[in-house]
mmCIF file with all atom_site columns, C-alpha atoms in Angstrom:
data_model
loop_
_atom_site.group_PDB
_atom_site.id
_atom_site.type_symbol
_atom_site.label_atom_id
_atom_site.label_alt_id
_atom_site.label_comp_id
_atom_site.label_asym_id
_atom_site.label_entity_id
_atom_site.label_seq_id
_atom_site.pdbx_PDB_ins_code
_atom_site.Cartn_x
_atom_site.Cartn_y
_atom_site.Cartn_z
_atom_site.occupancy
_atom_site.B_iso_or_equiv
_atom_site.pdbx_formal_charge
_atom_site.auth_seq_id
_atom_site.auth_comp_id
_atom_site.auth_asym_id
_atom_site.auth_atom_id
_atom_site.pdbx_PDB_model_num
ATOM 1   C CA . MET A 1 1   ? -4.014  -15.669 -19.846 1.00 0.00 ? 685 MET A CA 1
ATOM 2   C CA . GLY A 1 2   ? -0.078  -16.159 -21.577 1.00 0.00 ? 686 GLY A CA 1
ATOM 3   C CA . THR A 1 3   ? 3.254   -15.043 -20.261 1.00 0.00 ? 687 THR A CA 1
ATOM 4   C CA . LEU A 1 4   ? 2.386   -11.632 -21.704 1.00 0.00 ? 688 LEU A CA 1
ATOM 5   C CA . HIS A 1 5   ? -0.681  -11.013 -20.388 1.00 0.00 ? 689 HIS A CA 1
ATOM 6   C CA . HIS A 1 6   ? 0.861   -11.384 -16.519 1.00 0.00 ? 690 HIS A CA 1
ATOM 7   C CA . VAL A 1 7   ? 3.599   -9.600  -17.221 1.00 0.00 ? 691 VAL A CA 1
ATOM 8   C CA . LEU A 1 8   ? 0.791   -6.773  -18.411 1.00 0.00 ? 692 LEU A CA 1
ATOM 9   C CA . LEU A 1 9   ? -1.159  -7.428  -15.379 1.00 0.00 ? 693 LEU A CA 1
ATOM 10  C CA . PHE A 1 10  ? 1.783   -6.995  -13.479 1.00 0.00 ? 694 PHE A CA 1
ATOM 11  C CA . PHE A 1 11  ? 3.228   -3.642  -14.433 1.00 0.00 ? 695 PHE A CA 1
ATOM 12  C CA . THR A 1 12  ? -0.966  -2.576  -14.547 1.00 0.00 ? 696 THR A CA 1
ATOM 13  C CA . VAL A 1 13  ? -1.069  -2.978  -10.819 1.00 0.00 ? 697 VAL A CA 1
ATOM 14  C CA . ILE A 1 14  ? 2.105   -1.106  -10.066 1.00 0.00 ? 698 ILE A CA 1
ATOM 15  C CA . VAL A 1 15  ? 0.990   1.655   -11.934 1.00 0.00 ? 699 VAL A CA 1
ATOM 16  C CA . LEU A 1 16  ? -2.554  1.637   -10.210 1.00 0.00 ? 700 LEU A CA 1
ATOM 17  C CA . TYR A 1 17  ? -1.205  1.482   -6.557  1.00 0.00 ? 701 TYR A CA 1
ATOM 18  C CA . SER A 1 18  ? 1.235   4.040   -7.703  1.00 0.00 ? 702 SER A CA 1
ATOM 19  C CA . LEU A 1 19  ? -1.279  6.424   -9.466  1.00 0.00 ? 703 LEU A CA 1
ATOM 20  C CA . ALA A 1 20  ? -2.088  8.508   -6.174  1.00 0.00 ? 704 ALA A CA 1
ATOM 21  C CA . SER A 1 21  ? 1.304   9.558   -5.243  1.00 0.00 ? 705 SER A CA 1
ATOM 22  C CA . PHE A 1 22  ? 1.615   10.581  -8.879  1.00 0.00 ? 706 PHE A CA 1
ATOM 23  C CA . ALA A 1 23  ? -1.048  12.680  -8.433  1.00 0.00 ? 707 ALA A CA 1
ATOM 24  C CA . PHE A 1 24  ? 0.471   13.913  -4.837  1.00 0.00 ? 708 PHE A CA 1
ATOM 25  C CA . PRO A 1 25  ? 3.550   13.762  -4.698  1.00 0.00 ? 709 PRO A CA 1
ATOM 26  C CA . ALA A 1 26  ? 5.856   13.974  -1.459  1.00 0.00 ? 710 ALA A CA 1
ATOM 27  C CA . GLY A 1 27  ? 7.330   17.184  -0.728  1.00 0.00 ? 711 GLY A CA 1
ATOM 28  C CA . GLY A 1 28  ? 6.811   20.327  -1.056  1.00 0.00 ? 712 GLY A CA 1
ATOM 29  C CA . THR A 1 29  ? 6.908   23.527  1.205   1.00 0.00 ? 713 THR A CA 1
ATOM 30  C CA . TRP A 1 30  ? 4.282   22.643  3.746   1.00 0.00 ? 714 TRP A CA 1
ATOM 31  C CA . TYR A 1 31  ? 5.717   19.143  4.037   1.00 0.00 ? 715 TYR A CA 1
ATOM 32  C CA . ALA A 1 32  ? 9.208   20.289  4.696   1.00 0.00 ? 716 ALA A CA 1
ATOM 33  C CA . SER A 1 33  ? 7.699   22.634  7.135   1.00 0.00 ? 717 SER A CA 1
ATOM 34  C CA . LEU A 1 34  ? 6.998   19.501  9.537   1.00 0.00 ? 718 LEU A CA 1
ATOM 35  C CA . ALA A 1 35  ? 8.147   18.475  12.375  1.00 0.00 ? 719 ALA A CA 1
ATOM 36  C CA . LYS A 1 36  ? 9.678   15.172  11.440  1.00 0.00 ? 720 LYS A CA 1
ATOM 37  C CA . PRO A 1 37  ? 9.838   11.830  13.756  1.00 0.00 ? 721 PRO A CA 1
ATOM 38  C CA . ASP A 1 38  ? 13.007  10.081  13.891  1.00 0.00 ? 722 ASP A CA 1
ATOM 39  C CA . GLY A 1 39  ? 13.324  7.637   11.646  1.00 0.00 ? 723 GLY A CA 1
ATOM 40  C CA . THR A 1 40  ? 11.327  9.128   9.009   1.00 0.00 ? 724 THR A CA 1
ATOM 41  C CA . PRO A 1 41  ? 12.937  8.249   5.476   1.00 0.00 ? 725 PRO A CA 1
ATOM 42  C CA . PRO A 1 42  ? 14.441  10.010  2.944   1.00 0.00 ? 726 PRO A CA 1
ATOM 43  C CA . ASP A 1 43  ? 12.384  10.597  -0.359  1.00 0.00 ? 727 ASP A CA 1
ATOM 44  C CA . TYR A 1 44  ? 14.175  8.196   -2.277  1.00 0.00 ? 728 TYR A CA 1
ATOM 45  C CA . VAL A 1 45  ? 14.318  5.703   0.207   1.00 0.00 ? 729 VAL A CA 1
ATOM 46  C CA . LEU A 1 46  ? 10.332  5.923   0.355   1.00 0.00 ? 730 LEU A CA 1
ATOM 47  C CA . GLY A 1 47  ? 10.158  5.774   -3.753  1.00 0.00 ? 731 GLY A CA 1
ATOM 48  C CA . THR A 1 48  ? 12.534  2.607   -3.400  1.00 0.00 ? 732 THR A CA 1
ATOM 49  C CA . VAL A 1 49  ? 10.360  1.196   -0.782  1.00 0.00 ? 733 VAL A CA 1
ATOM 50  C CA . TRP A 1 50  ? 7.175   1.736   -2.574  1.00 0.00 ? 734 TRP A CA 1
ATOM 51  C CA . PHE A 1 51  ? 8.291   0.309   -5.530  1.00 0.00 ? 735 PHE A CA 1
ATOM 52  C CA . LEU A 1 52  ? 9.474   -3.064  -4.147  1.00 0.00 ? 736 LEU A CA 1
ATOM 53  C CA . LEU A 1 53  ? 6.675   -2.715  -2.501  1.00 0.00 ? 737 LEU A CA 1
ATOM 54  C CA . HIS A 1 54  ? 4.430   -2.397  -5.481  1.00 0.00 ? 738 HIS A CA 1
ATOM 55  C CA . ALA A 1 55  ? 6.022   -5.066  -7.001  1.00 0.00 ? 739 ALA A CA 1
ATOM 56  C CA . LEU A 1 56  ? 5.308   -7.422  -4.175  1.00 0.00 ? 740 LEU A CA 1
ATOM 57  C CA . ILE A 1 57  ? 1.769   -6.410  -4.412  1.00 0.00 ? 741 ILE A CA 1
ATOM 58  C CA . ALA A 1 58  ? 1.794   -7.385  -7.957  1.00 0.00 ? 742 ALA A CA 1
ATOM 59  C CA . ALA A 1 59  ? 3.611   -10.261 -8.022  1.00 0.00 ? 743 ALA A CA 1
ATOM 60  C CA . SER A 1 60  ? 0.522   -11.080 -5.303  1.00 0.00 ? 744 SER A CA 1
ATOM 61  C CA . VAL A 1 61  ? -2.090  -10.274 -7.954  1.00 0.00 ? 745 VAL A CA 1
ATOM 62  C CA . VAL A 1 62  ? -0.697  -12.688 -10.878 1.00 0.00 ? 746 VAL A CA 1
ATOM 63  C CA . LEU A 1 63  ? -0.025  -15.430 -8.755  1.00 0.00 ? 747 LEU A CA 1
ATOM 64  C CA . SER A 1 64  ? -3.666  -15.947 -7.777  1.00 0.00 ? 748 SER A CA 1
ATOM 65  C CA . VAL A 1 65  ? -4.866  -14.936 -11.621 1.00 0.00 ? 749 VAL A CA 1
ATOM 66  C CA . ARG A 1 66  ? -1.827  -17.339 -13.030 1.00 0.00 ? 750 ARG A CA 1
ATOM 67  C CA . ARG A 1 67  ? -2.969  -20.404 -10.259 1.00 0.00 ? 751 ARG A CA 1
ATOM 68  C CA . ARG A 1 68  ? -6.604  -19.285 -11.290 1.00 0.00 ? 752 ARG A CA 1
ATOM 69  C CA . GLN A 1 69  ? -7.642  -18.585 -7.093  1.00 0.00 ? 753 GLN A CA 1
ATOM 70  C CA . MET A 1 70  ? -8.333  -14.947 -8.082  1.00 0.00 ? 754 MET A CA 1
ATOM 71  C CA . ASN A 1 71  ? -12.593 -14.434 -6.962  1.00 0.00 ? 755 ASN A CA 1
ATOM 72  C CA . ARG A 1 72  ? -14.991 -11.889 -6.721  1.00 0.00 ? 756 ARG A CA 1
ATOM 73  C CA . GLU A 1 73  ? -13.802 -11.886 -2.950  1.00 0.00 ? 757 GLU A CA 1
ATOM 74  C CA . LEU A 1 74  ? -9.730  -11.812 -3.391  1.00 0.00 ? 758 LEU A CA 1
ATOM 75  C CA . LEU A 1 75  ? -10.701 -8.993  -6.159  1.00 0.00 ? 759 LEU A CA 1
ATOM 76  C CA . LEU A 1 76  ? -12.883 -6.966  -3.971  1.00 0.00 ? 760 LEU A CA 1
ATOM 77  C CA . LEU A 1 77  ? -10.495 -7.636  -1.168  1.00 0.00 ? 761 LEU A CA 1
ATOM 78  C CA . TYR A 1 78  ? -7.458  -5.942  -3.219  1.00 0.00 ? 762 TYR A CA 1
ATOM 79  C CA . GLY A 1 79  ? -9.588  -2.731  -4.348  1.00 0.00 ? 763 GLY A CA 1
ATOM 80  C CA . ILE A 1 80  ? -10.462 -1.937  -0.783  1.00 0.00 ? 764 ILE A CA 1
ATOM 81  C CA . ASN A 1 81  ? -6.767  -2.223  -0.006  1.00 0.00 ? 765 ASN A CA 1
ATOM 82  C CA . TRP A 1 82  ? -6.157  -0.216  -3.539  1.00 0.00 ? 766 TRP A CA 1
ATOM 83  C CA . PHE A 1 83  ? -8.909  2.182   -1.937  1.00 0.00 ? 767 PHE A CA 1
ATOM 84  C CA . PHE A 1 84  ? -6.961  2.862   1.028   1.00 0.00 ? 768 PHE A CA 1
ATOM 85  C CA . HIS A 1 85  ? -3.816  2.760   -0.219  1.00 0.00 ? 769 HIS A CA 1
ATOM 86  C CA . GLN A 1 86  ? -4.855  6.008   -2.651  1.00 0.00 ? 770 GLN A CA 1
ATOM 87  C CA . LEU A 1 87  ? -6.105  7.631   0.098   1.00 0.00 ? 771 LEU A CA 1
ATOM 88  C CA . PHE A 1 88  ? -3.255  8.537   2.082   1.00 0.00 ? 772 PHE A CA 1
ATOM 89  C CA . PRO A 1 89  ? -1.759  10.410  -0.174  1.00 0.00 ? 773 PRO A CA 1
ATOM 90  C CA . LEU A 1 90  ? -4.485  12.793  -0.381  1.00 0.00 ? 774 LEU A CA 1
ATOM 91  C CA . LEU A 1 91  ? -5.508  13.160  3.191   1.00 0.00 ? 775 LEU A CA 1
ATOM 92  C CA . PHE A 1 92  ? -1.983  13.457  3.403   1.00 0.00 ? 776 PHE A CA 1
ATOM 93  C CA . TYR A 1 93  ? -0.125  15.569  0.966   1.00 0.00 ? 777 TYR A CA 1
ATOM 94  C CA . GLY A 1 94  ? -3.320  17.174  -0.528  1.00 0.00 ? 778 GLY A CA 1
ATOM 95  C CA . LEU A 1 95  ? -5.469  17.480  1.981   1.00 0.00 ? 779 LEU A CA 1
ATOM 96  C CA . GLN A 1 96  ? -2.802  18.259  4.110   1.00 0.00 ? 780 GLN A CA 1
ATOM 97  C CA . LEU A 1 97  ? -4.662  16.586  6.974   1.00 0.00 ? 781 LEU A CA 1
ATOM 98  C CA . PRO A 1 98  ? -2.449  14.192  9.340   1.00 0.00 ? 782 PRO A CA 1
ATOM 99  C CA . PHE A 1 99  ? -4.548  12.871  11.490  1.00 0.00 ? 783 PHE A CA 1
ATOM 100 C CA . LEU A 1 100 ? -7.261  11.074  8.988   1.00 0.00 ? 784 LEU A CA 1
ATOM 101 C CA . ALA A 1 101 ? -4.004  10.326  6.870   1.00 0.00 ? 785 ALA A CA 1
ATOM 102 C CA . ALA A 1 102 ? -3.031  8.815   10.580  1.00 0.00 ? 786 ALA A CA 1
ATOM 103 C CA . VAL A 1 103 ? -6.712  6.725   10.213  1.00 0.00 ? 787 VAL A CA 1
ATOM 104 C CA . ASP A 1 104 ? -5.794  5.504   6.923   1.00 0.00 ? 788 ASP A CA 1
ATOM 105 C CA . THR A 1 105 ? -2.765  3.747   7.683   1.00 0.00 ? 789 THR A CA 1
ATOM 106 C CA . LEU A 1 106 ? -4.842  2.068   10.457  1.00 0.00 ? 790 LEU A CA 1
ATOM 107 C CA . LEU A 1 107 ? -7.141  0.991   7.366   1.00 0.00 ? 791 LEU A CA 1
ATOM 108 C CA . ILE A 1 108 ? -4.709  0.118   4.752   1.00 0.00 ? 792 ILE A CA 1
ATOM 109 C CA . LEU A 1 109 ? -3.129  -2.068  7.893   1.00 0.00 ? 793 LEU A CA 1
ATOM 110 C CA . TYR A 1 110 ? -6.555  -3.864  8.644   1.00 0.00 ? 794 TYR A CA 1
ATOM 111 C CA . SER A 1 111 ? -7.488  -4.604  4.850   1.00 0.00 ? 795 SER A CA 1
ATOM 112 C CA . THR A 1 112 ? -3.347  -5.902  4.485   1.00 0.00 ? 796 THR A CA 1
ATOM 113 C CA . TRP A 1 113 ? -3.955  -8.890  7.223   1.00 0.00 ? 797 TRP A CA 1
ATOM 114 C CA . VAL A 1 114 ? -7.595  -9.165  5.993   1.00 0.00 ? 798 VAL A CA 1
ATOM 115 C CA . LEU A 1 115 ? -6.098  -10.012 1.977   1.00 0.00 ? 799 LEU A CA 1
ATOM 116 C CA . ILE A 1 116 ? -3.125  -11.909 3.665   1.00 0.00 ? 800 ILE A CA 1
ATOM 117 C CA . ARG A 1 117 ? -5.634  -14.166 5.615   1.00 0.00 ? 801 ARG A CA 1
ATOM 118 C CA . ALA A 1 118 ? -7.912  -14.653 2.527   1.00 0.00 ? 802 ALA A CA 1
ATOM 119 C CA . ILE A 1 119 ? -5.362  -15.635 0.137   1.00 0.00 ? 803 ILE A CA 1
ATOM 120 C CA . ARG A 1 120 ? -3.565  -17.800 2.483   1.00 0.00 ? 804 ARG A CA 1
ATOM 121 C CA . PRO A 1 121 ? -5.300  -20.962 2.352   1.00 0.00 ? 805 PRO A CA 1
ATOM 122 C CA . LEU A 1 122 ? -5.489  -20.633 -1.580  1.00 0.00 ? 806 LEU A CA 1
ATOM 123 C CA . ASP A 1 123 ? -2.114  -19.663 -2.239  1.00 0.00 ? 807 ASP A CA 1
ATOM 124 C CA . LYS A 1 124 ? 0.849   -19.529 0.522   1.00 0.00 ? 808 LYS A CA 1
ATOM 125 C CA . ILE A 1 125 ? 3.112   -17.827 -1.269  1.00 0.00 ? 809 ILE A CA 1
ATOM 126 C CA . ALA A 1 126 ? 0.973   -15.181 -3.162  1.00 0.00 ? 810 ALA A CA 1
ATOM 127 C CA . SER A 1 127 ? 0.189   -14.600 0.303   1.00 0.00 ? 811 SER A CA 1
ATOM 128 C CA . SER A 1 128 ? 3.534   -14.007 1.954   1.00 0.00 ? 812 SER A CA 1
ATOM 129 C CA . LEU A 1 129 ? 4.186   -11.310 -0.194  1.00 0.00 ? 813 LEU A CA 1
ATOM 130 C CA . LEU A 1 130 ? 2.167   -9.184  0.705   1.00 0.00 ? 814 LEU A CA 1
ATOM 131 C CA . ILE A 1 131 ? 3.771   -9.613  4.723   1.00 0.00 ? 815 ILE A CA 1
ATOM 132 C CA . PRO A 1 132 ? 6.655   -6.436  3.667   1.00 0.00 ? 816 PRO A CA 1
ATOM 133 C CA . TYR A 1 133 ? 3.493   -4.164  2.817   1.00 0.00 ? 817 TYR A CA 1
ATOM 134 C CA . LEU A 1 134 ? 2.381   -5.514  5.991   1.00 0.00 ? 818 LEU A CA 1
ATOM 135 C CA . GLN A 1 135 ? 5.137   -4.747  8.103   1.00 0.00 ? 819 GLN A CA 1
ATOM 136 C CA . TRP A 1 136 ? 5.598   -1.560  6.176   1.00 0.00 ? 820 TRP A CA 1
ATOM 137 C CA . SER A 1 137 ? 1.865   -0.272  7.459   1.00 0.00 ? 821 SER A CA 1
ATOM 138 C CA . VAL A 1 138 ? 2.743   -0.879  10.925  1.00 0.00 ? 822 VAL A CA 1
ATOM 139 C CA . PHE A 1 139 ? 5.907   1.503   10.460  1.00 0.00 ? 823 PHE A CA 1
ATOM 140 C CA . ALA A 1 140 ? 4.044   4.068   8.307   1.00 0.00 ? 824 ALA A CA 1
ATOM 141 C CA . ILE A 1 141 ? 1.287   4.037   10.857  1.00 0.00 ? 825 ILE A CA 1
ATOM 142 C CA . TYR A 1 142 ? 4.346   4.897   13.620  1.00 0.00 ? 826 TYR A CA 1
ATOM 143 C CA . LEU A 1 143 ? 5.084   7.833   10.877  1.00 0.00 ? 827 LEU A CA 1
ATOM 144 C CA . ALA A 1 144 ? 1.506   9.079   10.824  1.00 0.00 ? 828 ALA A CA 1
ATOM 145 C CA . VAL A 1 145 ? 0.684   9.264   14.054  1.00 0.00 ? 829 VAL A CA 1
ATOM 146 C CA . SER A 1 146 ? 4.142   10.861  14.959  1.00 0.00 ? 830 SER A CA 1
ATOM 147 C CA . PHE A 1 147 ? 3.638   13.321  12.559  1.00 0.00 ? 831 PHE A CA 1
ATOM 148 C CA . TRP A 1 148 ? 0.314   13.796  13.807  1.00 0.00 ? 832 TRP A CA 1
ATOM 149 C CA . VAL A 1 149 ? 1.095   14.888  17.328  1.00 0.00 ? 833 VAL A CA 1
ATOM 150 C CA . LEU A 1 150 ? 4.492   16.464  16.378  1.00 0.00 ? 834 LEU A CA 1
ATOM 151 C CA . ASN A 1 151 ? 2.334   18.821  14.275  1.00 0.00 ? 835 ASN A CA 1
ATOM 152 C CA . LEU A 1 152 ? -0.417  19.764  15.900  1.00 0.00 ? 836 LEU A CA 1
#
């Protein structure tokens, strides 16, 4: 795989991780009506953070592929993480189910942790690129649970 293929893979992963955000963008009257927990970032901050996190995830994928360490197990783990990542906007914004969205954030955190642990023995850099995503997932759990509790 040449450099052009790696660049295309990088941007493809960013787009794939962004799909549900495009389908279920934040905002709208329902979201505006919710009580917001302390520390809720404005939409422009969320967009910037998610773009950076998606870029780090994409870089992790590309490194694993470039170093020929992407195997079926890692691909499955990335796929599971991607699935839970895509599920959140559907549950929270699309179906307006904050409790299930909060549960999903736990699954995102766990699947990210498993992914980091699986990659670590193969490539410390590729696994380290996922640590900000893991950290943001902890913050996302706080936000999701708080949204659910504040808006019971």
